[in-house]
Amino acid sequence: MNLALWTALRGLRVRAGALVITVLAVALATATALTVPLVTRQVERGAQDAAQVFDLLIAAPGSATQALTSSLFYLDAPTGNLSERLYEELRDAPGTRRAVPLGLGDNYLGFPIVGTNAAFFDQRLKPKDPPYFQVAQGQIFTAEHQIVAGARVAREGGLKLGSTFKGAHGLEQHEEEGEGGEEHGHDHHDEAYTVVGILAPTGGPVDRALLTPIETVWEVHGQDTPATRQVTAVLYAADQLAGIYVTAQRINAGKEAMAVFPGQVFAGARDVLAQGQAAYAGLSLLVLGIAALTVWLGVHSATVDRQKTVALLRALGAGRMTVFGLVLGETLITVTLGVVLGLALAVVLSGLGGTLLGNRLGFTLAPPQLTWALAVRALALIPLGLLAALPPAVAAARVSPLRHL
């Protein structure tokens, strides 16, 4: 180990307090610059994964985003209802591979009760793939008021095969509803549901859904005749790609419903997020600049402490470039430690944030992926820190050894 490097490491050890403060400042700046973009990308991937089992969403006219968040993620109120007739037309139309009705309106402990049919369990990522939703225990429903519970609601609601409960009207749990679903108000339906199946975890919003025959929804809401029966939305898949666009054009040409392409909604949301990320990127640069200023202050404040060491090195024959390299070497070690710690901290924070946000949104987010494009933001702090250290390094190199010996 050469003299300059040994001296740099020893100097950092002597100034351990200042080193820790500078490293933490760099680490926090790095984590601040990366955490939000990492979480945002987790949400994008998780949302797209949750929507890839169907081609088209047919819902009542209104906001496409609201239709998607209500019928796919169960996070919003539906835009309205569709007639059973429209659903049957979609189901029986030539070229239809699958038309899955959804009926919303009730909940149990805040988890949505979703009316549908057996076709729901036949949804696939690709035609030749196995069904996306697999029953881990029991079977799919075969009669009204039977429930196939998602993995999360079964776990958090304490539901097992044979468990019974009463649903409450509305999409959210009411304050008067006690633990265990005890009825303290008058918004509960009289007939109990029975759990006959529990789904394997998917990481998607269906993990927190309670699936029951669509006929159950019609019965509990008094929709006894075909003229009164309604569905909230239809998940549509066609045999051919052209059939998807033909169906979408036909639906959007009318006034009763709208056809929503999930990819287009996600693209629009991504554009909005991109604008926010651009502003955040500017803020990140400011934070990284402050970190570079902290590095400069740390190097500058150490100059006084380093003067006798520099004078001794010069007296022992070290040249100006050696002293110059000593200062830059200390800075390089400090900033690199801070950046590495910041990268690790960003991954940990985004993982925790993604878990909390995923629980809130109702689907599991994939682990954060630290791409080179994001890492470069943090790695740019290394040359920025070295640039900030140039003036103190030049000043140290120009110090005469006679002044301090």
Coordinates of C-alpha atoms in Angstrom, one line a residue:
M1 CA 0.0 0.0 0.0
N2 CA 1.6 3.3 -1.0
L3 CA 2.1 6.2 1.4
A4 CA -0.6 8.4 0.0
L5 CA -3.3 5.8 0.3
W6 CA -2.2 4.8 3.8
T7 CA -2.2 8.4 4.8
A8 CA -5.7 8.9 3.3
L9 CA -7.2 6.0 5.2
R10 CA -5.5 7.0 8.4
G11 CA -6.7 10.6 8.0
L12 CA -10.3 9.3 7.5
R13 CA -10.0 7.2 10.6
V14 CA -8.9 10.2 12.6
R15 CA -11.8 12.3 11.3
A16 CA -14.3 9.4 11.8
G17 CA -17.1 11.8 13.0
A18 CA -16.8 14.0 10.0
L19 CA -16.6 11.0 7.7
V20 CA -19.8 9.5 9.1
I21 CA -21.7 12.7 8.6
T22 CA -20.5 13.2 5.1
V23 CA -21.2 9.5 4.1
L24 CA -24.7 9.8 5.6
A25 CA -25.4 13.0 3.7
V26 CA -24.3 11.4 0.4
A27 CA -26.3 8.2 1.2
L28 CA -29.5 10.1 2.1
A29 CA -29.1 12.2 -1.1
T30 CA -28.7 9.1 -3.1
A31 CA -31.7 7.3 -1.5
T32 CA -33.8 10.5 -2.0
A33 CA -33.0 10.6 -5.7
L34 CA -33.8 6.9 -6.3
T35 CA -36.6 5.8 -3.9
V36 CA -39.6 7.4 -5.6
P37 CA -38.6 6.3 -9.2
L38 CA -38.1 2.7 -7.9
V39 CA -41.5 2.6 -6.2
T40 CA -43.2 4.2 -9.2
R41 CA -41.8 1.5 -11.5
Q42 CA -42.9 -1.2 -9.0
V43 CA -46.5 0.1 -9.2
E44 CA -46.4 0.3 -13.0
R45 CA -45.2 -3.3 -13.3
G46 CA -47.7 -4.5 -10.7
A47 CA -50.6 -2.8 -12.3
Q48 CA -49.8 -4.1 -15.7
D49 CA -49.4 -7.7 -14.4
A50 CA -52.8 -7.5 -12.8
A51 CA -54.5 -6.6 -16.1
Q52 CA -52.9 -9.0 -18.5
V53 CA -55.4 -11.8 -18.3
F54 CA -58.0 -10.1 -20.4
D55 CA -58.0 -7.9 -23.5
L56 CA -60.8 -5.4 -23.0
L57 CA -62.8 -4.0 -20.2
I58 CA -66.5 -3.2 -21.0
A59 CA -68.0 -0.8 -18.5
A60 CA -70.6 2.0 -18.1
P61 CA -69.7 5.3 -19.8
G62 CA -67.5 7.6 -17.7
S63 CA -63.9 7.7 -16.7
A64 CA -61.7 4.9 -18.2
T65 CA -59.4 5.2 -15.2
Q66 CA -62.2 4.9 -12.7
A67 CA -63.6 1.9 -14.6
L68 CA -60.3 0.2 -14.4
T69 CA -59.6 0.9 -10.8
S70 CA -63.1 -0.1 -9.7
S71 CA -63.6 -3.3 -11.8
L72 CA -60.0 -4.5 -11.9
F73 CA -58.5 -3.3 -8.6
Y74 CA -61.7 -2.8 -6.5
L75 CA -60.4 0.6 -5.3
D76 CA -63.1 2.9 -6.6
A77 CA -66.8 3.2 -7.1
P78 CA -68.0 1.8 -10.5
T79 CA -68.9 4.2 -13.3
G80 CA -72.4 2.6 -13.4
N81 CA -74.0 -0.7 -14.5
L82 CA -74.6 -2.5 -17.7
S83 CA -77.7 -4.6 -18.6
E84 CA -77.5 -8.3 -18.6
R85 CA -78.6 -8.2 -22.2
L86 CA -75.4 -6.4 -23.3
Y87 CA -73.3 -9.0 -21.4
E88 CA -75.1 -11.8 -23.2
E89 CA -74.6 -10.2 -26.6
L90 CA -70.9 -10.0 -25.9
R91 CA -70.8 -13.6 -24.6
D92 CA -72.6 -15.0 -27.7
A93 CA -71.0 -12.8 -30.3
P94 CA -68.9 -14.6 -33.0
G95 CA -65.2 -14.4 -32.2
T96 CA -65.6 -14.1 -28.5
R97 CA -63.2 -16.3 -26.6
R98 CA -64.4 -15.3 -23.1
A99 CA -66.8 -12.8 -21.6
V100 CA -66.7 -12.6 -17.8
P101 CA -69.3 -10.6 -16.0
L102 CA -68.5 -8.7 -12.8
G103 CA -71.0 -7.5 -10.2
L104 CA -69.9 -5.3 -7.4
G105 CA -71.8 -3.6 -4.6
D106 CA -71.2 -5.6 -1.3
N107 CA -68.3 -6.3 1.0
Y108 CA -67.2 -8.3 3.9
L109 CA -64.8 -6.6 6.4
G110 CA -64.0 -4.2 3.6
F111 CA -63.1 -6.9 1.1
P112 CA -65.2 -6.8 -2.1
I113 CA -67.7 -9.4 -2.9
V114 CA -67.5 -9.9 -6.6
G115 CA -70.3 -11.6 -8.6
T116 CA -69.0 -13.5 -11.7
N117 CA -69.3 -16.9 -13.3
A118 CA -67.2 -20.0 -13.9
A119 CA -65.5 -18.4 -16.9
F120 CA -63.6 -16.2 -14.5
F121 CA -61.5 -19.2 -13.5
D122 CA -60.7 -19.9 -17.1
Q123 CA -58.8 -16.7 -17.7
R124 CA -55.3 -17.3 -19.1
L125 CA -52.2 -15.2 -19.9
K126 CA -52.0 -17.0 -23.2
P127 CA -54.6 -19.4 -24.8
K128 CA -52.4 -22.4 -24.2
D129 CA -51.3 -21.5 -20.7
P130 CA -53.0 -23.0 -17.6
P131 CA -55.7 -20.9 -15.9
Y132 CA -54.3 -17.9 -14.2
F133 CA -56.5 -18.4 -11.1
Q134 CA -55.9 -21.7 -9.4
V135 CA -58.1 -23.1 -6.6
A136 CA -55.7 -24.2 -3.8
Q137 CA -58.3 -25.6 -1.5
G138 CA -61.9 -26.8 -2.2
Q139 CA -63.6 -26.1 -5.5
I140 CA -65.2 -23.3 -7.5
F141 CA -68.7 -22.3 -6.7
T142 CA -71.6 -24.3 -8.1
A143 CA -74.6 -22.6 -6.4
E144 CA -75.7 -19.2 -5.2
H145 CA -74.2 -17.8 -2.0
Q146 CA -71.1 -20.0 -2.3
I147 CA -67.8 -18.2 -2.1
V148 CA -64.3 -18.7 -3.5
A149 CA -62.0 -16.6 -1.4
G150 CA -58.8 -14.9 -2.5
A151 CA -55.7 -15.9 -0.6
R152 CA -55.3 -12.6 1.2
V153 CA -58.9 -12.2 2.3
A154 CA -59.0 -15.8 3.5
R155 CA -55.8 -15.2 5.6
E156 CA -56.8 -11.8 7.0
G157 CA -60.5 -12.6 7.4
G158 CA -59.8 -16.0 9.1
L159 CA -61.9 -17.8 6.4
K160 CA -61.6 -21.5 5.9
L161 CA -63.5 -24.1 3.9
G162 CA -67.0 -24.2 5.3
S163 CA -66.8 -20.8 7.0
T164 CA -69.9 -18.7 6.8
F165 CA -70.4 -14.9 6.9
K166 CA -72.9 -12.2 6.0
G167 CA -72.1 -9.6 3.4
A168 CA -72.7 -5.9 4.0
H169 CA -74.0 -3.5 1.4
G170 CA -71.5 -1.0 -0.1
L171 CA -67.9 -1.2 -1.2
E172 CA -66.3 -0.4 2.2
Q173 CA -66.7 -1.6 5.7
H174 CA -68.9 0.6 7.8
E175 CA -67.9 1.9 11.2
E176 CA -70.8 0.1 12.9
E177 CA -69.5 -3.3 11.6
G178 CA -67.5 -4.9 14.4
E179 CA -64.7 -7.4 14.3
G180 CA -65.6 -10.8 12.8
G181 CA -68.3 -9.3 10.7
E182 CA -70.8 -8.8 13.6
E183 CA -73.8 -6.9 12.7
H184 CA -74.4 -3.7 14.5
G185 CA -76.4 -1.9 11.8
H186 CA -79.0 -2.7 9.3
D187 CA -76.9 -2.8 6.1
H188 CA -76.1 -6.6 6.2
H189 CA -77.9 -9.0 3.9
D190 CA -79.9 -11.8 5.6
E191 CA -78.6 -14.9 3.8
A192 CA -75.1 -16.1 4.7
Y193 CA -72.3 -17.0 2.3
T194 CA -70.4 -20.2 2.6
V195 CA -66.7 -20.6 1.6
V196 CA -66.3 -23.6 -0.8
G197 CA -62.9 -22.7 -2.2
I198 CA -59.7 -20.7 -1.6
L199 CA -57.5 -19.4 -4.4
A200 CA -53.8 -19.8 -4.6
P201 CA -52.0 -16.4 -4.2
T202 CA -51.5 -14.5 -7.4
G203 CA -50.1 -11.2 -6.0
G204 CA -53.0 -9.4 -7.8
P205 CA -56.2 -7.7 -6.6
V206 CA -58.1 -10.9 -6.7
D207 CA -56.2 -12.0 -3.6
R208 CA -58.5 -9.7 -1.7
A209 CA -61.8 -10.6 -3.5
L210 CA -64.6 -12.9 -2.5
L211 CA -66.0 -14.5 -5.7
T212 CA -69.6 -15.7 -5.9
P213 CA -72.0 -16.5 -8.7
I214 CA -73.4 -13.4 -10.5
E215 CA -76.8 -14.8 -9.7
T216 CA -76.1 -14.2 -6.0
V217 CA -75.6 -10.5 -6.6
W218 CA -78.8 -10.3 -8.6
E219 CA -80.7 -12.2 -5.8
V220 CA -79.5 -10.1 -2.9
H221 CA -80.2 -6.9 -4.7
G222 CA -83.7 -7.9 -5.8
Q223 CA -82.9 -8.1 -9.5
D224 CA -85.3 -11.0 -10.1
T225 CA -86.1 -10.5 -13.8
P226 CA -83.9 -10.4 -16.9
A227 CA -85.1 -6.8 -17.5
T228 CA -83.7 -5.7 -14.0
R229 CA -80.5 -7.7 -13.9
Q230 CA -77.3 -5.7 -14.3
V231 CA -73.5 -6.2 -14.3
T232 CA -70.9 -3.8 -13.3
A233 CA -68.5 -4.6 -16.1
V234 CA -67.4 -7.4 -18.5
L235 CA -63.9 -8.7 -18.9
Y236 CA -63.6 -9.5 -22.6
A237 CA -61.2 -11.6 -24.6
A238 CA -61.4 -12.4 -28.4
D239 CA -60.1 -15.3 -30.5
Q240 CA -58.3 -12.9 -32.8
L241 CA -56.7 -9.5 -32.3
A242 CA -58.9 -7.9 -34.9
G243 CA -62.0 -9.1 -33.0
I244 CA -60.9 -7.0 -30.0
Y245 CA -60.8 -3.8 -32.0
V246 CA -64.1 -4.6 -33.8
T247 CA -65.8 -5.1 -30.5
A248 CA -64.3 -2.0 -29.0
Q249 CA -65.4 0.1 -32.0
R250 CA -68.9 -1.3 -31.8
I251 CA -69.2 -0.7 -28.1
N252 CA -67.9 2.9 -28.3
A253 CA -70.2 3.7 -31.2
G254 CA -73.1 3.3 -28.9
K255 CA -74.1 5.1 -25.7
E256 CA -74.8 2.3 -23.3
A257 CA -71.2 1.3 -22.6
M258 CA -67.5 2.0 -23.2
A259 CA -64.6 -0.2 -24.1
V260 CA -61.4 0.4 -22.2
F261 CA -58.0 -0.9 -23.3
P262 CA -56.0 -1.3 -20.0
G263 CA -52.7 -0.6 -21.9
Q264 CA -54.0 2.8 -23.0
V265 CA -55.1 3.7 -19.5
F266 CA -51.7 2.7 -18.1
A267 CA -49.9 4.7 -20.9
G268 CA -51.9 7.8 -19.9
A269 CA -51.1 7.3 -16.3
R270 CA -47.4 6.8 -17.2
D271 CA -47.4 10.1 -19.0
V272 CA -48.7 11.8 -15.9
L273 CA -46.2 10.0 -13.8
A274 CA -43.5 11.0 -16.2
Q275 CA -44.3 14.6 -15.7
G276 CA -44.1 14.2 -11.9
Q277 CA -40.9 12.2 -12.2
A278 CA -39.3 15.0 -14.4
A279 CA -40.0 17.5 -11.6
Y280 CA -38.7 15.0 -9.0
A281 CA -35.6 14.5 -11.1
G282 CA -35.0 18.2 -10.9
L283 CA -35.4 18.1 -7.2
S284 CA -33.1 15.1 -7.0
L285 CA -30.4 17.1 -8.8
L286 CA -30.8 19.8 -6.2
V287 CA -30.4 17.3 -3.4
L288 CA -27.4 15.8 -5.1
G289 CA -25.9 19.3 -5.4
I290 CA -26.4 19.9 -1.7
A291 CA -24.7 16.6 -1.0
A292 CA -21.8 17.7 -3.2
L293 CA -21.7 21.0 -1.2
T294 CA -21.5 18.9 2.0
V295 CA -18.6 17.0 0.5
W296 CA -16.9 20.3 -0.3
L297 CA -17.5 21.6 3.3
G298 CA -16.1 18.3 4.7
V299 CA -13.0 18.4 2.6
H300 CA -12.5 22.1 3.2
S301 CA -12.9 21.8 7.0
A302 CA -10.4 19.0 7.0
T303 CA -7.8 21.1 5.2
V304 CA -6.7 22.8 8.4
D305 CA -6.4 19.4 10.2
R306 CA -4.5 18.1 7.3
Q307 CA -1.9 20.9 7.0
K308 CA 0.7 19.3 9.3
T309 CA 0.3 15.9 7.7
V310 CA 0.7 17.5 4.3
A311 CA 3.8 19.4 5.4
L312 CA 5.3 16.2 6.8
L313 CA 4.6 14.4 3.5
R314 CA 6.3 17.2 1.6
A315 CA 9.3 17.1 3.9
L316 CA 9.6 13.4 3.4
G317 CA 9.8 14.0 -0.4
A318 CA 6.2 13.8 -1.5
G319 CA 5.4 15.9 -4.5
R320 CA 2.5 18.3 -5.0
M321 CA 0.7 15.7 -7.1
T322 CA 0.9 13.2 -4.2
V323 CA -0.7 15.7 -1.9
F324 CA -3.3 16.5 -4.6
G325 CA -4.0 12.8 -5.0
L326 CA -4.3 12.4 -1.2
V327 CA -7.1 14.9 -0.9
L328 CA -9.0 13.5 -3.9
G329 CA -8.4 10.0 -2.6
E330 CA -10.0 10.8 0.7
T331 CA -12.9 12.4 -1.2
L332 CA -13.3 9.4 -3.5
I333 CA -13.4 6.9 -0.6
T334 CA -15.9 9.1 1.3
V335 CA -18.3 9.7 -1.7
T336 CA -18.1 6.1 -2.9
L337 CA -19.0 4.8 0.6
G338 CA -21.9 7.2 0.7
V339 CA -23.2 6.3 -2.8
V340 CA -23.0 2.5 -2.1
L341 CA -24.8 3.0 1.2
G342 CA -27.4 5.2 -0.6
L343 CA -28.0 2.6 -3.3
A344 CA -28.6 -0.1 -0.7
L345 CA -30.8 2.3 1.3
A346 CA -32.8 3.2 -1.8
V347 CA -33.5 -0.5 -2.5
V348 CA -34.5 -1.2 1.1
L349 CA -36.8 1.8 1.3
S350 CA -38.4 1.2 -2.0
G351 CA -39.0 -2.4 -1.0
L352 CA -40.7 -1.4 2.2
G353 CA -42.6 1.4 0.5
G354 CA -43.7 -1.0 -2.3
T355 CA -44.9 -3.5 0.3
L356 CA -46.9 -0.9 2.2
L357 CA -48.3 0.6 -1.1
G358 CA -49.1 -2.8 -2.5
N359 CA -51.1 -3.6 0.6
R360 CA -53.0 -0.4 0.2
L361 CA -53.6 -0.9 -3.5
G362 CA -54.5 -4.5 -3.0
F363 CA -51.9 -6.2 -5.1
T364 CA -48.3 -7.4 -4.6
L365 CA -45.6 -5.3 -6.1
A366 CA -42.5 -6.9 -7.6
P367 CA -39.2 -6.3 -5.9
P368 CA -37.5 -3.0 -6.9
Q369 CA -35.3 -3.2 -9.9
L370 CA -32.3 -0.9 -9.8
T371 CA -31.5 -0.2 -13.4
W372 CA -28.4 1.4 -14.8
A373 CA -30.4 4.4 -15.8
L374 CA -31.3 5.1 -12.2
A375 CA -27.9 4.0 -10.8
V376 CA -26.2 6.6 -13.0
R377 CA -28.0 9.3 -11.2
A378 CA -26.3 8.3 -8.0
L379 CA -23.0 7.4 -9.5
A380 CA -22.8 10.9 -11.0
L381 CA -22.3 12.1 -7.5
I382 CA -18.8 10.6 -7.4
P383 CA -17.4 12.9 -10.1
L384 CA -19.5 15.7 -8.7
G385 CA -17.9 15.1 -5.3
L386 CA -14.4 15.0 -6.8
L387 CA -15.2 18.3 -8.7
A388 CA -16.2 19.8 -5.4
A389 CA -12.9 18.6 -3.8
L390 CA -10.7 20.2 -6.5
P391 CA -10.3 23.6 -4.9
P392 CA -9.3 22.2 -1.5
A393 CA -7.0 19.7 -3.2
V394 CA -5.3 22.4 -5.2
A395 CA -4.9 24.6 -2.1
A396 CA -3.4 21.6 -0.1
A397 CA -0.9 20.9 -2.9
R398 CA 0.3 24.5 -2.9
V399 CA 1.0 24.6 0.8
S400 CA 4.6 25.1 1.7
P401 CA 6.0 22.5 4.1
L402 CA 8.0 25.2 5.9
R403 CA 4.9 26.9 7.3
H404 CA 3.9 24.0 9.5
L405 CA 7.2 22.3 10.5

